[in-house]
PDB file of C-alpha atoms in Angstrom:
ATOM      1  CA  UNK A 145     -21.498 -16.111   0.331  1.00 59.00           C
ATOM      2  CA  UNK A 146     -23.370 -12.963  -0.033  1.00 63.00           C
ATOM      3  CA  UNK A 147     -24.893 -13.673  -3.223  1.00 60.00           C
ATOM      4  CA  UNK A 148     -26.812 -17.135  -2.148  1.00 55.00           C
ATOM      5  CA  UNK A 149     -27.874 -14.875   0.880  1.00 56.00           C
ATOM      6  CA  UNK A 150     -28.617 -11.573  -1.548  1.00 57.00           C
ATOM      7  CA  UNK A 151     -30.709 -13.833  -4.021  1.00 54.00           C
ATOM      8  CA  UNK A 152     -32.949 -15.083  -0.531  1.00 52.00           C
ATOM      9  CA  UNK A 153     -33.087 -10.983   0.382  1.00 52.00           C
ATOM     10  CA  UNK A 154     -34.302  -9.776  -2.998  1.00 55.00           C
ATOM     11  CA  UNK A 155     -37.246 -12.804  -3.050  1.00 52.00           C
ATOM     12  CA  UNK A 156     -38.583 -11.727  -0.083  1.00 50.00           C
ATOM     13  CA  UNK A 157     -40.344  -9.513  -1.071  1.00 47.00           C
ATOM     14  CA  UNK A 158     -42.562 -10.623  -3.760  1.00 50.00           C
ATOM     15  CA  UNK A 159     -44.602  -7.606  -4.809  1.00 53.00           C
ATOM     16  CA  UNK A 160     -43.143  -4.436  -4.303  1.00 67.00           C
ATOM     17  CA  UNK A 161     -46.645  -2.832  -5.495  1.00 83.00           C
ATOM     18  CA  UNK A 162     -49.418  -3.148  -2.508  1.00 83.00           C
ATOM     19  CA  UNK A 163     -51.568  -0.178  -3.801  1.00 88.00           C
ATOM     20  CA  UNK A 164     -50.975   1.926  -0.223  1.00 91.00           C
ATOM     21  CA  UNK A 165     -47.544   3.832   1.406  1.00 93.00           C
ATOM     22  CA  UNK A 166     -47.827   1.488   4.200  1.00 93.00           C
ATOM     23  CA  UNK A 167     -48.215  -1.616   2.284  1.00 90.00           C
ATOM     24  CA  UNK A 168     -45.663  -1.197   0.593  1.00 90.00           C
ATOM     25  CA  UNK A 169     -42.911   0.227   3.582  1.00 91.00           C
ATOM     26  CA  UNK A 170     -44.434  -2.488   6.273  1.00 91.00           C
ATOM     27  CA  UNK A 171     -43.055  -5.060   3.156  1.00 89.00           C
ATOM     28  CA  UNK A 172     -39.439  -3.338   3.342  1.00 90.00           C
ATOM     29  CA  UNK A 173     -38.514  -3.398   6.558  1.00 92.00           C
ATOM     30  CA  UNK A 174     -39.939  -6.938   7.062  1.00 92.00           C
ATOM     31  CA  UNK A 175     -37.428  -8.363   4.600  1.00 89.00           C
ATOM     32  CA  UNK A 176     -34.811  -6.937   6.202  1.00 89.00           C
ATOM     33  CA  UNK A 177     -36.012  -7.949  10.095  1.00 91.00           C
ATOM     34  CA  UNK A 178     -36.015 -11.870   8.624  1.00 89.00           C
ATOM     35  CA  UNK A 179     -32.643 -11.360   6.421  1.00 87.00           C
ATOM     36  CA  UNK A 180     -30.665 -10.019   9.890  1.00 91.00           C
ATOM     37  CA  UNK A 181     -33.038 -12.933  11.797  1.00 92.00           C
ATOM     38  CA  UNK A 182     -31.722 -16.572  12.258  1.00 90.00           C
ATOM     39  CA  UNK A 183     -29.046 -17.911  10.469  1.00 88.00           C
ATOM     40  CA  UNK A 184     -29.216 -15.890   8.166  1.00 87.00           C
ATOM     41  CA  UNK A 185     -29.415 -12.785   9.903  1.00 89.00           C
ATOM     42  CA  UNK A 186     -25.714 -14.301  12.154  1.00 90.00           C
ATOM     43  CA  UNK A 187     -23.946 -14.791   9.010  1.00 90.00           C
ATOM     44  CA  UNK A 188     -24.939 -11.715   8.787  1.00 89.00           C
ATOM     45  CA  UNK A 189     -23.186 -10.440  11.686  1.00 90.00           C
ATOM     46  CA  UNK A 190     -20.436 -11.739  10.848  1.00 91.00           C
ATOM     47  CA  UNK A 191     -20.121 -10.167   7.692  1.00 93.00           C
ATOM     48  CA  UNK A 192     -20.392  -6.882   8.452  1.00 92.00           C
ATOM     49  CA  UNK A 193     -17.575  -7.623  11.030  1.00 92.00           C
ATOM     50  CA  UNK A 194     -15.345  -8.306   8.966  1.00 94.00           C
ATOM     51  CA  UNK A 195     -16.414  -5.988   6.416  1.00 95.00           C
ATOM     52  CA  UNK A 196     -15.105  -3.119   8.789  1.00 94.00           C
ATOM     53  CA  UNK A 197     -11.577  -5.024   7.590  1.00 96.00           C
ATOM     54  CA  UNK A 198     -12.265  -5.516   4.480  1.00 96.00           C
ATOM     55  CA  UNK A 199     -13.786  -2.792   1.765  1.00 96.00           C
ATOM     56  CA  UNK A 200     -14.344  -5.573  -1.235  1.00 95.00           C
ATOM     57  CA  UNK A 201     -16.443  -7.186   0.968  1.00 95.00           C
ATOM     58  CA  UNK A 202     -17.886  -4.101   2.607  1.00 95.00           C
ATOM     59  CA  UNK A 203     -19.045  -2.967  -0.698  1.00 95.00           C
ATOM     60  CA  UNK A 204     -20.729  -5.903  -1.881  1.00 93.00           C
ATOM     61  CA  UNK A 205     -23.069  -6.378   1.310  1.00 92.00           C
ATOM     62  CA  UNK A 206     -23.964  -2.411   0.316  1.00 92.00           C
ATOM     63  CA  UNK A 207     -24.694  -3.632  -2.840  1.00 92.00           C
ATOM     64  CA  UNK A 208     -26.096  -6.413  -2.174  1.00 89.00           C
ATOM     65  CA  UNK A 209     -28.483  -5.895   1.037  1.00 88.00           C
ATOM     66  CA  UNK A 210     -28.393  -1.955   1.495  1.00 90.00           C
ATOM     67  CA  UNK A 211     -28.784  -0.553  -2.275  1.00 92.00           C
ATOM     68  CA  UNK A 212     -31.901  -3.384  -3.004  1.00 90.00           C
ATOM     69  CA  UNK A 213     -33.648  -1.644   0.588  1.00 90.00           C
ATOM     70  CA  UNK A 214     -32.893   1.628  -0.656  1.00 92.00           C
ATOM     71  CA  UNK A 215     -34.420   1.151  -4.278  1.00 92.00           C
ATOM     72  CA  UNK A 216     -37.362   0.262  -3.067  1.00 91.00           C
ATOM     73  CA  UNK A 217     -38.059   2.275  -0.260  1.00 92.00           C
ATOM     74  CA  UNK A 218     -38.035   5.079  -2.532  1.00 93.00           C
ATOM     75  CA  UNK A 219     -39.956   3.512  -5.308  1.00 92.00           C
ATOM     76  CA  UNK A 220     -42.862   2.733  -3.084  1.00 93.00           C
ATOM     77  CA  UNK A 221     -42.509   6.234  -1.806  1.00 94.00           C
ATOM     78  CA  UNK A 222     -42.372   7.723  -5.463  1.00 93.00           C
ATOM     79  CA  UNK A 223     -46.343   5.890  -6.161  1.00 94.00           C
ATOM     80  CA  UNK A 224     -47.586   7.173  -3.310  1.00 94.00           C
ATOM     81  CA  UNK A 225     -46.214  10.844  -4.249  1.00 94.00           C
ATOM     82  CA  UNK A 226     -48.231   9.851  -7.246  1.00 94.00           C
ATOM     83  CA  UNK A 227     -51.503   8.852  -6.184  1.00 92.00           C
ATOM     84  CA  UNK A 228     -51.829  12.254  -4.056  1.00 93.00           C
ATOM     85  CA  UNK A 229     -50.770   9.780  -0.574  1.00 93.00           C
ATOM     86  CA  UNK A 230     -48.189  12.424   0.325  1.00 93.00           C
ATOM     87  CA  UNK A 231     -45.708  15.091  -0.939  1.00 93.00           C
ATOM     88  CA  UNK A 232     -42.779  14.752  -2.889  1.00 93.00           C
ATOM     89  CA  UNK A 233     -40.142  13.681  -0.464  1.00 91.00           C
ATOM     90  CA  UNK A 234     -37.134  16.035  -0.274  1.00 87.00           C
ATOM     91  CA  UNK A 235     -34.480  13.554   1.606  1.00 87.00           C
ATOM     92  CA  UNK A 236     -35.419  10.000  -0.705  1.00 87.00           C
ATOM     93  CA  UNK A 237     -31.775   8.298  -0.131  1.00 85.00           C
ATOM     94  CA  UNK A 238     -31.399   8.701   3.854  1.00 89.00           C
ATOM     95  CA  UNK A 239     -34.602   7.565   4.482  1.00 90.00           C
ATOM     96  CA  UNK A 240     -33.436   4.572   3.134  1.00 90.00           C
ATOM     97  CA  UNK A 241     -30.805   4.280   5.954  1.00 91.00           C
ATOM     98  CA  UNK A 242     -34.394   5.040   7.934  1.00 91.00           C
ATOM     99  CA  UNK A 243     -36.010   1.657   6.487  1.00 90.00           C
ATOM    100  CA  UNK A 244     -32.856  -0.586   7.622  1.00 90.00           C
ATOM    101  CA  UNK A 245     -30.837   1.531  10.408  1.00 92.00           C
ATOM    102  CA  UNK A 246     -33.174   0.670  12.965  1.00 93.00           C
ATOM    103  CA  UNK A 247     -33.917  -3.443  11.618  1.00 92.00           C
ATOM    104  CA  UNK A 248     -29.709  -3.671  11.959  1.00 91.00           C
ATOM    105  CA  UNK A 249     -29.562  -1.947  15.238  1.00 91.00           C
ATOM    106  CA  UNK A 250     -32.343  -4.296  17.059  1.00 92.00           C
ATOM    107  CA  UNK A 251     -30.588  -7.292  15.387  1.00 91.00           C
ATOM    108  CA  UNK A 252     -27.124  -7.047  15.160  1.00 88.00           C
ATOM    109  CA  UNK A 253     -25.775  -4.331  18.045  1.00 88.00           C
ATOM    110  CA  UNK A 254     -27.118  -6.301  21.223  1.00 86.00           C
ATOM    111  CA  UNK A 255     -26.100  -8.732  23.303  1.00 86.00           C
ATOM    112  CA  UNK A 256     -28.515 -10.950  21.945  1.00 87.00           C
ATOM    113  CA  UNK A 257     -27.710 -13.192  19.016  1.00 90.00           C
ATOM    114  CA  UNK A 258     -29.834 -12.414  15.292  1.00 91.00           C
ATOM    115  CA  UNK A 259     -30.238 -16.797  15.209  1.00 90.00           C
ATOM    116  CA  UNK A 260     -32.137 -16.618  18.791  1.00 92.00           C
ATOM    117  CA  UNK A 261     -34.707 -14.105  17.454  1.00 92.00           C
ATOM    118  CA  UNK A 262     -37.945 -15.438  16.595  1.00 91.00           C
ATOM    119  CA  UNK A 263     -39.382 -14.719  12.998  1.00 89.00           C
ATOM    120  CA  UNK A 264     -42.578 -13.704  15.371  1.00 92.00           C
ATOM    121  CA  UNK A 265     -41.062 -11.204  17.401  1.00 92.00           C
ATOM    122  CA  UNK A 266     -38.690 -10.178  13.540  1.00 92.00           C
ATOM    123  CA  UNK A 267     -42.270  -9.567  12.443  1.00 93.00           C
ATOM    124  CA  UNK A 268     -43.435  -7.418  15.578  1.00 95.00           C
ATOM    125  CA  UNK A 269     -40.686  -5.744  16.032  1.00 94.00           C
ATOM    126  CA  UNK A 270     -40.760  -3.741  12.757  1.00 93.00           C
ATOM    127  CA  UNK A 271     -44.669  -3.023  12.100  1.00 95.00           C
ATOM    128  CA  UNK A 272     -43.438  -1.486  15.689  1.00 95.00           C
ATOM    129  CA  UNK A 273     -41.124   1.110  13.616  1.00 94.00           C
ATOM    130  CA  UNK A 274     -43.505   1.147  11.212  1.00 94.00           C
ATOM    131  CA  UNK A 275     -45.326   4.498  12.588  1.00 94.00           C
ATOM    132  CA  UNK A 276     -41.873   5.823  12.682  1.00 93.00           C
ATOM    133  CA  UNK A 277     -40.922   5.076   8.583  1.00 92.00           C
ATOM    134  CA  UNK A 278     -44.256   7.011   7.889  1.00 93.00           C
ATOM    135  CA  UNK A 279     -44.218   9.755  10.071  1.00 91.00           C
ATOM    136  CA  UNK A 280     -41.550  11.232   8.231  1.00 89.00           C
ATOM    137  CA  UNK A 281     -41.972  10.593   4.962  1.00 89.00           C
ATOM    138  CA  UNK A 282     -45.762  11.954   5.340  1.00 86.00           C
ATOM    139  CA  UNK A 283     -47.287   9.441   6.401  1.00 80.00           C
ATOM    140  CA  UNK A 284     -50.742  10.853   8.711  1.00 60.00           C
ATOM    141  CA  UNK A 285     -50.970  10.259  12.244  1.00 50.00           C
ATOM    142  CA  UNK A 286     -50.929   6.525  12.989  1.00 48.00           C
ATOM    143  CA  UNK A 287     -53.576   4.762  15.550  1.00 46.00           C
ATOM    144  CA  UNK A 288     -52.890   2.612  17.798  1.00 43.00           C
ATOM    145  CA  UNK A 289     -56.082  -0.350  18.209  1.00 36.00           C
ATOM    146  CA  UNK A 290     -56.018  -3.071  20.013  1.00 29.00           C
ATOM    147  CA  UNK A 291     -59.047  -4.007  17.649  1.00 29.00           C
ATOM    148  CA  UNK A 292     -56.089  -4.992  14.900  1.00 35.00           C
ATOM    149  CA  UNK A 293     -53.712  -7.304  16.490  1.00 41.00           C
ATOM    150  CA  UNK A 294     -51.528  -3.274  17.162  1.00 44.00           C
ATOM    151  CA  UNK A 295     -51.977  -2.956  13.455  1.00 44.00           C
ATOM    152  CA  UNK A 296     -52.852   0.654  12.809  1.00 44.00           C
ATOM    153  CA  UNK A 297     -56.783   1.818  12.849  1.00 40.00           C
ATOM    154  CA  UNK A 298     -55.913   3.438   9.669  1.00 45.00           C
ATOM    155  CA  UNK A 299     -54.137   1.258   8.115  1.00 50.00           C
ATOM    156  CA  UNK A 300     -54.232   0.147   5.186  1.00 59.00           C
ATOM    157  CA  UNK A 301     -53.805  -3.407   6.023  1.00 51.00           C
ATOM    158  CA  UNK A 302     -56.050  -3.514   8.938  1.00 51.00           C
ATOM    159  CA  UNK A 303     -58.858  -2.380   6.701  1.00 53.00           C
ATOM    160  CA  UNK A 304     -58.253  -4.747   3.556  1.00 52.00           C
ATOM    161  CA  UNK A 305     -57.158  -2.106   1.424  1.00 52.00           C
ATOM    162  CA  UNK A 306     -53.770  -3.829   0.448  1.00 51.00           C
ATOM    163  CA  UNK A 307     -52.274  -6.834   1.918  1.00 43.00           C
ATOM    164  CA  UNK A 308     -49.910  -7.747   4.874  1.00 40.00           C
ATOM    165  CA  UNK A 309     -46.892  -9.961   5.060  1.00 38.00           C
ATOM    166  CA  UNK A 310     -48.165 -12.919   6.921  1.00 42.00           C
ATOM    167  CA  UNK A 311     -46.770 -14.434  10.015  1.00 43.00           C
ATOM    168  CA  UNK A 312     -46.827 -17.654   8.372  1.00 45.00           C
ATOM    169  CA  UNK A 313     -44.376 -15.446   4.735  1.00 44.00           C
ATOM    170  CA  UNK A 314     -41.860 -14.418   7.081  1.00 41.00           C
ATOM    171  CA  UNK A 315     -41.343 -17.505   9.382  1.00 45.00           C
ATOM    172  CA  UNK A 316     -41.480 -19.857   5.723  1.00 48.00           C
ATOM    173  CA  UNK A 317     -38.730 -16.694   4.656  1.00 43.00           C
ATOM    174  CA  UNK A 318     -36.419 -17.435   7.096  1.00 45.00           C
ATOM    175  CA  UNK A 319     -36.397 -20.919   6.748  1.00 50.00           C
ATOM    176  CA  UNK A 320     -35.342 -20.371   2.933  1.00 47.00           C
ATOM    177  CA  UNK A 321     -32.730 -18.086   4.168  1.00 45.00           C
ATOM    178  CA  UNK A 322     -31.256 -20.243   6.911  1.00 48.00           C
ATOM    179  CA  UNK A 323     -30.901 -22.823   4.712  1.00 50.00           C
ATOM    180  CA  UNK A 324     -29.508 -20.358   2.310  1.00 48.00           C
ATOM    181  CA  UNK A 325     -26.920 -20.043   4.477  1.00 48.00           C
ATOM    182  CA  UNK A 326     -25.922 -23.792   5.037  1.00 48.00           C
ATOM    183  CA  UNK A 327     -25.919 -24.544   1.528  1.00 51.00           C
ATOM    184  CA  UNK A 328     -23.626 -21.597   1.449  1.00 49.00           C
TER     185      UNK A 328
END
């Protein structure tokens, strides 16, 4: 089950370099939200509960789900530093937890079951977390604007400089994890 879910998780963000920090980091919490909702999220919740009593399972979950988040965040930040978008980040390892933590808290530690969360809601939640993540890395002052469906007014995604993941892509990804969970 872990292998099937991990394989799905790795395919959520097929375009890892969007050309700007915002686009690169937007993809990570969206992918994490998709992993933690739907049937896959319900499975993840059960596995995490079991992992509190099973060290080998906890290590497997860390390797399959947290380490890739840390790696993608580190790569995105390194590219942004290389492009001159932000200064170097001192504690890059902690930043991966800053990205994954809110998604895990929001979708796994509430009375609402992960399979009751719609993909659009998961995506919206991930997008609402993004300004905090960008501020944590010195990504600038984010201004929210109604004219661009809630994207920051200075958004490289809203301006077309880098592509955003669409709601349709997230729905399709959620369906794939549900199918993988059922097969496992």
